[in-house]
């Protein structure tokens, strides 16, 4: 039975605006969208990963029936040129034309990869996001950032390509492993830190766990904050602040993922370490006091997230990786820093020694 506990949320982008639909059981809504496309003569295909294909077999059948599907290997390593090319070949083999539609069903890897393939095929076809992880629901499925990783760094090839709609079905979280749920909470904590002190305070008072009655409201709150930021600065062109604020902790996190090897840490786990490092950097810059940095680390730990590297990584290699971060401008690293829970800003000109000290404090050598 379909249930809609919260009204849809609109990402306001003019003629490219779209709705984020929330519910606890949205299979019928997705199936209705697929049927409507078919009636309009538009062919739909599904991109998912092997883990979702196994765990959500019945849901996939209910939503998409016999629509062609391609399951990519689960994990960050699928965000590659090779898998990207195979998806384009899949679209061509299914004879998708410019009216073709892609449904991305999975976590952030699937959404980023399938979205970039949709952006590239025939110079751009429509796609919908059906996120199956908490991280994808609160962050990567919203905003139209698509992409893959290169050897030089994370998400260095991609496109801004907005979906035609997002279906956030919290029922899909019931089969999510606890480690992946925790990884998603890293992005929730990030959202509270950068723009909603009340949300951060709620997470600080009591950690959110799978099945928590607050979960649906927390997911919608994060989507609402991100939708507003994306509507104001879709392509991350604001000289300061803007969409770049969504990268709080990510300059550190992306470097960790690259140096450790993609897949060693879940993205949310790397983000958690990065949030701790960003709080440490903010303290070293005199923007917050040690008590605030401790609060950030305590909330992360309460949600089962790491605040230190599991094994030491080279501080020199981590610093080199930050130089390739896509937020860098004019060859200068940019970090997102905190002025307190709910208040963040971008900062250029951070001394390299300070950033390296934060890596070392997190367990680099």
Tab-separated table of C-alpha atoms in Angstrom:
chain	number	residue	atom	x	y	z
A	1	UNK	CA	0.000	0.000	0.000
A	2	UNK	CA	1.403	3.387	-1.002
A	3	UNK	CA	1.745	6.045	1.657
A	4	UNK	CA	2.859	9.662	1.312
A	5	UNK	CA	3.802	10.984	4.770
A	6	UNK	CA	5.142	14.249	3.354
A	7	UNK	CA	4.120	16.426	0.405
A	8	UNK	CA	6.358	16.506	-2.671
A	9	UNK	CA	9.186	19.009	-2.716
A	10	UNK	CA	10.016	21.028	-5.823
A	11	UNK	CA	13.564	21.751	-6.952
A	12	UNK	CA	12.905	25.147	-8.553
A	13	UNK	CA	14.952	25.445	-11.747
A	14	UNK	CA	12.547	27.090	-14.191
A	15	UNK	CA	11.568	24.807	-17.047
A	16	UNK	CA	13.878	22.119	-15.590
A	17	UNK	CA	12.119	22.059	-12.218
A	18	UNK	CA	11.165	18.663	-10.853
A	19	UNK	CA	9.497	17.063	-7.870
A	20	UNK	CA	10.984	14.942	-5.120
A	21	UNK	CA	8.222	12.543	-4.057
A	22	UNK	CA	8.384	11.050	-0.564
A	23	UNK	CA	6.665	7.925	0.712
A	24	UNK	CA	6.887	4.649	2.586
A	25	UNK	CA	6.137	2.408	-0.373
A	26	UNK	CA	6.281	4.170	-3.750
A	27	UNK	CA	6.370	1.166	-6.063
A	28	UNK	CA	2.956	2.001	-7.533
A	29	UNK	CA	3.987	5.616	-8.119
A	30	UNK	CA	7.109	4.558	-10.007
A	31	UNK	CA	5.160	1.941	-11.980
A	32	UNK	CA	2.582	4.594	-12.921
A	33	UNK	CA	5.374	6.836	-14.204
A	34	UNK	CA	6.769	3.990	-16.311
A	35	UNK	CA	3.315	3.280	-17.781
A	36	UNK	CA	2.780	6.958	-18.578
A	37	UNK	CA	6.072	7.049	-20.462
A	38	UNK	CA	5.130	3.905	-22.383
A	39	UNK	CA	1.789	5.439	-23.384
A	40	UNK	CA	3.713	8.407	-24.744
A	41	UNK	CA	5.862	6.051	-26.840
A	42	UNK	CA	8.961	6.542	-24.689
A	43	UNK	CA	11.145	3.523	-23.989
A	44	UNK	CA	12.499	3.131	-20.450
A	45	UNK	CA	15.533	1.204	-19.218
A	46	UNK	CA	16.755	0.558	-15.688
A	47	UNK	CA	20.290	0.891	-14.335
A	48	UNK	CA	20.970	-0.633	-10.936
A	49	UNK	CA	23.769	-2.557	-9.252
A	50	UNK	CA	24.214	-6.233	-8.482
A	51	UNK	CA	23.476	-5.807	-4.778
A	52	UNK	CA	20.180	-3.957	-5.347
A	53	UNK	CA	19.237	-6.409	-8.114
A	54	UNK	CA	19.569	-9.229	-5.586
A	55	UNK	CA	17.998	-7.583	-2.531
A	56	UNK	CA	15.190	-5.681	-4.265
A	57	UNK	CA	14.222	-8.187	-6.951
A	58	UNK	CA	10.500	-8.053	-6.140
A	59	UNK	CA	10.472	-4.253	-5.934
A	60	UNK	CA	12.243	-3.933	-9.285
A	61	UNK	CA	9.710	-6.261	-10.896
A	62	UNK	CA	6.789	-4.351	-9.372
A	63	UNK	CA	8.101	-1.010	-10.559
A	64	UNK	CA	9.483	-1.848	-13.983
A	65	UNK	CA	8.015	-5.150	-15.119
A	66	UNK	CA	9.881	-6.318	-18.178
A	67	UNK	CA	11.782	-3.091	-18.860
A	68	UNK	CA	15.401	-3.800	-19.862
A	69	UNK	CA	17.810	-3.703	-16.920
A	70	UNK	CA	21.549	-3.449	-16.529
A	71	UNK	CA	23.158	-4.194	-13.166
A	72	UNK	CA	26.661	-2.801	-12.734
A	73	UNK	CA	29.043	-4.166	-10.089
A	74	UNK	CA	28.228	-2.741	-6.655
A	75	UNK	CA	30.710	-0.247	-5.263
A	76	UNK	CA	32.683	2.884	-6.059
A	77	UNK	CA	34.872	1.181	-8.654
A	78	UNK	CA	31.907	1.171	-11.062
A	79	UNK	CA	32.230	4.949	-11.398
A	80	UNK	CA	34.793	4.384	-14.135
A	81	UNK	CA	35.268	5.106	-17.838
A	82	UNK	CA	34.979	1.411	-18.620
A	83	UNK	CA	31.595	0.903	-16.925
A	84	UNK	CA	30.381	4.242	-18.268
A	85	UNK	CA	31.174	3.047	-21.797
A	86	UNK	CA	29.339	-0.217	-21.255
A	87	UNK	CA	26.233	1.682	-20.159
A	88	UNK	CA	26.284	3.768	-23.342
A	89	UNK	CA	26.556	0.546	-25.353
A	90	UNK	CA	23.586	-0.836	-23.393
A	91	UNK	CA	21.476	2.207	-24.278
A	92	UNK	CA	22.397	1.844	-27.924
A	93	UNK	CA	21.684	-1.899	-27.953
A	94	UNK	CA	18.221	-1.168	-26.523
A	95	UNK	CA	17.697	1.340	-29.335
A	96	UNK	CA	16.940	4.266	-27.066
A	97	UNK	CA	16.148	7.384	-29.048
A	98	UNK	CA	15.928	10.958	-27.783
A	99	UNK	CA	12.671	10.093	-26.104
A	100	UNK	CA	14.329	7.301	-24.136
A	101	UNK	CA	14.352	7.448	-20.348
A	102	UNK	CA	16.766	6.003	-17.800
A	103	UNK	CA	15.754	5.023	-14.270
A	104	UNK	CA	18.697	5.027	-11.856
A	105	UNK	CA	17.828	2.633	-9.018
A	106	UNK	CA	20.488	2.385	-6.355
A	107	UNK	CA	22.866	4.384	-4.225
A	108	UNK	CA	25.055	7.320	-5.096
A	109	UNK	CA	27.326	5.326	-7.399
A	110	UNK	CA	24.420	4.208	-9.584
A	111	UNK	CA	22.842	7.658	-9.611
A	112	UNK	CA	26.079	9.444	-10.525
A	113	UNK	CA	27.018	6.887	-13.183
A	114	UNK	CA	23.591	6.437	-14.803
A	115	UNK	CA	22.953	10.172	-14.694
A	116	UNK	CA	26.219	10.906	-16.500
A	117	UNK	CA	25.467	8.227	-19.089
A	118	UNK	CA	22.004	9.776	-19.624
A	119	UNK	CA	23.596	13.228	-19.937
A	120	UNK	CA	26.023	11.946	-22.573
A	121	UNK	CA	23.900	9.586	-24.684
A	122	UNK	CA	22.502	11.384	-27.756
A	123	UNK	CA	23.718	14.592	-26.066
A	124	UNK	CA	21.286	14.109	-23.241
A	125	UNK	CA	18.182	12.063	-22.493
A	126	UNK	CA	15.853	12.138	-19.494
A	127	UNK	CA	16.404	10.147	-16.329
A	128	UNK	CA	14.703	9.590	-12.988
A	129	UNK	CA	16.331	8.854	-9.647
A	130	UNK	CA	15.040	6.060	-7.377
A	131	UNK	CA	17.582	6.145	-4.521
A	132	UNK	CA	17.855	3.016	-2.378
A	133	UNK	CA	20.381	4.210	0.228
A	134	UNK	CA	20.083	6.904	2.847
A	135	UNK	CA	23.090	8.734	1.435
A	136	UNK	CA	21.524	8.889	-2.022
A	137	UNK	CA	18.142	9.955	-0.630
A	138	UNK	CA	19.478	12.917	1.318
A	139	UNK	CA	22.237	14.008	-1.030
A	140	UNK	CA	23.383	12.512	-4.328
A	141	UNK	CA	19.976	11.939	-5.965
A	142	UNK	CA	19.082	15.638	-5.679
A	143	UNK	CA	20.715	18.429	-7.623
A	144	UNK	CA	21.798	16.962	-10.943
A	145	UNK	CA	25.499	16.427	-10.280
A	146	UNK	CA	26.509	13.350	-12.271
A	147	UNK	CA	29.928	11.904	-12.881
A	148	UNK	CA	32.608	9.270	-12.670
A	149	UNK	CA	36.076	9.048	-11.145
A	150	UNK	CA	39.375	9.338	-12.982
A	151	UNK	CA	42.775	8.121	-11.822
A	152	UNK	CA	43.565	11.777	-11.064
A	153	UNK	CA	40.643	12.194	-8.670
A	154	UNK	CA	37.021	11.703	-7.712
A	155	UNK	CA	34.163	12.997	-9.902
A	156	UNK	CA	36.526	14.756	-12.309
A	157	UNK	CA	34.439	13.758	-15.359
A	158	UNK	CA	30.743	14.526	-15.305
A	159	UNK	CA	27.923	16.890	-16.147
A	160	UNK	CA	25.197	18.913	-14.520
A	161	UNK	CA	22.118	17.024	-15.696
A	162	UNK	CA	18.965	17.391	-13.638
A	163	UNK	CA	16.648	14.383	-13.248
A	164	UNK	CA	13.014	14.621	-14.311
A	165	UNK	CA	11.951	13.413	-10.876
A	166	UNK	CA	13.129	11.710	-7.699
A	167	UNK	CA	11.222	8.998	-5.805
A	168	UNK	CA	12.367	8.791	-2.175
A	169	UNK	CA	10.883	5.568	-0.819
A	170	UNK	CA	12.036	5.120	2.773
A	171	UNK	CA	10.693	1.547	2.780
A	172	UNK	CA	13.734	0.601	0.702
A	173	UNK	CA	15.931	1.438	3.684
A	174	UNK	CA	14.594	-1.552	5.619
A	175	UNK	CA	17.056	-3.891	3.894
A	176	UNK	CA	19.982	-1.456	4.052
A	177	UNK	CA	22.994	-2.836	5.968
A	178	UNK	CA	23.786	-0.916	9.150
A	179	UNK	CA	27.184	0.192	7.830
A	180	UNK	CA	25.574	1.780	4.760
A	181	UNK	CA	22.889	3.415	6.901
A	182	UNK	CA	25.626	4.967	9.043
A	183	UNK	CA	27.395	6.176	5.894
A	184	UNK	CA	24.216	7.975	4.878
A	185	UNK	CA	24.001	9.637	8.276
A	186	UNK	CA	27.343	11.311	7.559
A	187	UNK	CA	25.610	13.387	4.876
A	188	UNK	CA	22.723	14.113	7.245
A	189	UNK	CA	25.166	15.366	9.874
A	190	UNK	CA	26.936	17.425	7.200
A	191	UNK	CA	23.639	19.050	6.241
A	192	UNK	CA	22.929	20.033	9.825
A	193	UNK	CA	26.421	21.453	10.240
A	194	UNK	CA	26.310	23.583	7.117
A	195	UNK	CA	22.793	24.965	7.331
A	196	UNK	CA	20.506	23.770	10.113
A	197	UNK	CA	21.649	24.062	13.718
A	198	UNK	CA	18.309	22.645	14.913
A	199	UNK	CA	18.848	19.481	12.864
A	200	UNK	CA	22.370	19.117	14.248
A	201	UNK	CA	21.024	19.631	17.757
A	202	UNK	CA	18.411	16.895	17.215
A	203	UNK	CA	21.122	14.481	16.060
A	204	UNK	CA	23.230	15.476	19.048
A	205	UNK	CA	20.404	14.804	21.506
A	206	UNK	CA	19.649	11.357	20.121
A	207	UNK	CA	21.263	9.426	17.295
A	208	UNK	CA	19.002	8.417	14.408
A	209	UNK	CA	18.858	4.646	13.860
A	210	UNK	CA	17.228	2.444	11.208
A	211	UNK	CA	13.481	2.353	11.777
A	212	UNK	CA	13.552	5.621	13.741
A	213	UNK	CA	10.204	7.430	13.632
A	214	UNK	CA	12.085	10.665	12.875
A	215	UNK	CA	13.764	9.289	9.766
A	216	UNK	CA	11.226	10.435	7.165
A	217	UNK	CA	11.245	13.989	8.538
A	218	UNK	CA	15.057	14.030	8.656
A	219	UNK	CA	15.284	12.885	5.024
A	220	UNK	CA	12.835	15.545	3.861
A	221	UNK	CA	14.626	18.251	5.854
A	222	UNK	CA	17.938	17.405	4.162
A	223	UNK	CA	16.320	17.380	0.706
A	224	UNK	CA	14.677	20.744	1.392
A	225	UNK	CA	17.976	22.346	2.398
A	226	UNK	CA	19.799	20.929	-0.612
A	227	UNK	CA	16.987	21.870	-3.035
A	228	UNK	CA	17.168	25.494	-1.876
A	229	UNK	CA	20.954	25.613	-2.271
A	230	UNK	CA	20.807	24.013	-5.730
A	231	UNK	CA	18.067	26.400	-6.890
A	232	UNK	CA	20.223	29.370	-5.859
A	233	UNK	CA	23.537	28.125	-7.310
A	234	UNK	CA	22.900	25.171	-9.616
A	235	UNK	CA	26.331	25.032	-11.248
A	236	UNK	CA	28.427	26.012	-8.226
A	237	UNK	CA	29.454	29.356	-9.704
A	238	UNK	CA	28.978	31.565	-6.633
A	239	UNK	CA	32.315	33.264	-5.801
A	240	UNK	CA	31.921	32.220	-2.175
A	241	UNK	CA	29.494	29.952	-0.361
A	242	UNK	CA	26.634	28.721	-2.546
A	243	UNK	CA	26.557	25.109	-3.668
A	244	UNK	CA	30.185	24.624	-2.687
A	245	UNK	CA	29.010	24.560	0.952
A	246	UNK	CA	27.554	21.104	0.256
A	247	UNK	CA	31.160	19.921	0.042
A	248	UNK	CA	31.787	20.411	3.751
A	249	UNK	CA	34.308	17.714	4.699
A	250	UNK	CA	34.595	16.509	1.115
A	251	UNK	CA	37.994	18.001	0.225
A	252	UNK	CA	39.478	15.796	2.935
A	253	UNK	CA	37.126	12.892	2.128
A	254	UNK	CA	37.834	12.745	-1.599
A	255	UNK	CA	41.577	12.717	-0.914
A	256	UNK	CA	41.126	9.836	1.543
A	257	UNK	CA	39.093	7.826	-0.980
A	258	UNK	CA	41.658	8.342	-3.719
A	259	UNK	CA	44.749	7.551	-1.649
A	260	UNK	CA	43.201	4.605	0.200
A	261	UNK	CA	41.774	3.210	-3.050
A	262	UNK	CA	38.165	3.629	-4.111
A	263	UNK	CA	35.968	1.229	-2.178
A	264	UNK	CA	38.248	0.941	0.868
A	265	UNK	CA	36.000	3.406	2.665
A	266	UNK	CA	32.341	3.930	1.919
A	267	UNK	CA	31.869	7.484	0.711
A	268	UNK	CA	29.995	8.419	3.881
A	269	UNK	CA	32.757	6.963	6.055
A	270	UNK	CA	35.338	9.124	4.278
A	271	UNK	CA	33.001	12.115	4.627
A	272	UNK	CA	32.752	11.465	8.378
A	273	UNK	CA	36.539	11.577	8.754
A	274	UNK	CA	36.499	14.663	6.529
A	275	UNK	CA	33.901	16.382	8.708
A	276	UNK	CA	36.053	15.780	11.760
A	277	UNK	CA	39.055	17.178	9.882
A	278	UNK	CA	37.037	20.201	8.692
A	279	UNK	CA	36.014	20.912	12.278
A	280	UNK	CA	39.656	20.584	13.327
A	281	UNK	CA	40.705	22.975	10.554
A	282	UNK	CA	38.032	25.458	11.615
A	283	UNK	CA	39.403	25.313	15.159
A	284	UNK	CA	42.971	25.823	13.978
A	285	UNK	CA	41.797	28.866	11.990
A	286	UNK	CA	40.195	30.308	15.119
A	287	UNK	CA	36.642	30.091	13.763
A	288	UNK	CA	35.315	27.672	16.396
A	289	UNK	CA	36.513	26.509	19.788
A	290	UNK	CA	37.687	23.024	20.683
A	291	UNK	CA	34.360	22.263	22.358
A	292	UNK	CA	32.573	22.703	19.012
A	293	UNK	CA	35.046	20.403	17.248
A	294	UNK	CA	34.500	17.824	19.982
A	295	UNK	CA	30.723	18.055	19.470
A	296	UNK	CA	31.150	17.245	15.774
A	297	UNK	CA	33.299	14.208	16.516
A	298	UNK	CA	30.910	13.024	19.232
A	299	UNK	CA	27.867	13.142	16.904
A	300	UNK	CA	29.764	11.224	14.233
A	301	UNK	CA	30.857	8.561	16.721
A	302	UNK	CA	27.322	8.282	18.130
A	303	UNK	CA	26.108	7.362	14.638
A	304	UNK	CA	28.702	4.609	14.235
A	305	UNK	CA	31.005	6.627	11.986
A	306	UNK	CA	34.808	6.826	12.017
A	307	UNK	CA	36.617	10.043	12.901
A	308	UNK	CA	40.103	8.640	12.245
A	309	UNK	CA	41.682	6.593	9.485
A	310	UNK	CA	41.555	2.852	10.015
A	311	UNK	CA	45.149	2.582	8.776
A	312	UNK	CA	47.688	5.383	8.369
A	313	UNK	CA	47.880	6.992	4.937
A	314	UNK	CA	50.657	9.198	3.595
A	315	UNK	CA	50.014	12.816	4.561
A	316	UNK	CA	52.047	13.943	1.535
A	317	UNK	CA	49.899	11.886	-0.844
A	318	UNK	CA	46.709	13.126	0.802
A	319	UNK	CA	47.825	16.738	0.397
A	320	UNK	CA	48.710	16.112	-3.249
A	321	UNK	CA	45.221	14.688	-3.771
A	322	UNK	CA	43.569	17.817	-2.335
A	323	UNK	CA	45.354	19.876	-4.988
A	324	UNK	CA	43.385	17.975	-7.670
A	325	UNK	CA	40.053	18.623	-5.936
A	326	UNK	CA	37.488	20.088	-8.327
A	327	UNK	CA	36.715	22.973	-5.939
A	328	UNK	CA	40.260	24.326	-6.342
A	329	UNK	CA	40.476	27.651	-8.177
A	330	UNK	CA	43.567	29.152	-9.757
A	331	UNK	CA	45.611	26.261	-8.413
A	332	UNK	CA	44.598	27.164	-4.851
A	333	UNK	CA	42.863	24.712	-2.524
A	334	UNK	CA	39.454	25.718	-1.177
A	335	UNK	CA	37.989	24.251	1.976
A	336	UNK	CA	34.560	24.526	3.541
A	337	UNK	CA	34.918	25.548	7.187
A	338	UNK	CA	32.593	26.052	10.146
A	339	UNK	CA	31.743	29.096	12.212
A	340	UNK	CA	29.546	26.914	14.380
A	341	UNK	CA	26.869	24.232	13.962
A	342	UNK	CA	24.573	25.440	11.180
A	343	UNK	CA	27.051	28.007	9.838
A	344	UNK	CA	29.612	27.228	7.122
A	345	UNK	CA	31.630	29.187	4.581
A	346	UNK	CA	34.193	28.557	1.861
A	347	UNK	CA	37.765	29.530	2.596
A	348	UNK	CA	40.700	29.938	0.208
A	349	UNK	CA	44.280	30.620	1.197
A	350	UNK	CA	44.374	27.968	3.921
A	351	UNK	CA	48.037	27.292	4.750
A	352	UNK	CA	48.992	23.833	3.527
A	353	UNK	CA	50.630	23.095	6.865
A	354	UNK	CA	47.298	23.534	8.659
A	355	UNK	CA	45.464	21.165	6.315
A	356	UNK	CA	48.274	18.621	6.620
A	357	UNK	CA	48.104	18.878	10.405
A	358	UNK	CA	44.406	17.988	10.232
A	359	UNK	CA	45.184	14.901	8.159
A	360	UNK	CA	47.851	13.878	10.680
A	361	UNK	CA	45.464	14.420	13.583
A	362	UNK	CA	43.069	12.039	11.798
A	363	UNK	CA	45.737	9.322	11.593
A	364	UNK	CA	47.865	10.150	8.547
A	365	UNK	CA	51.613	9.796	8.798
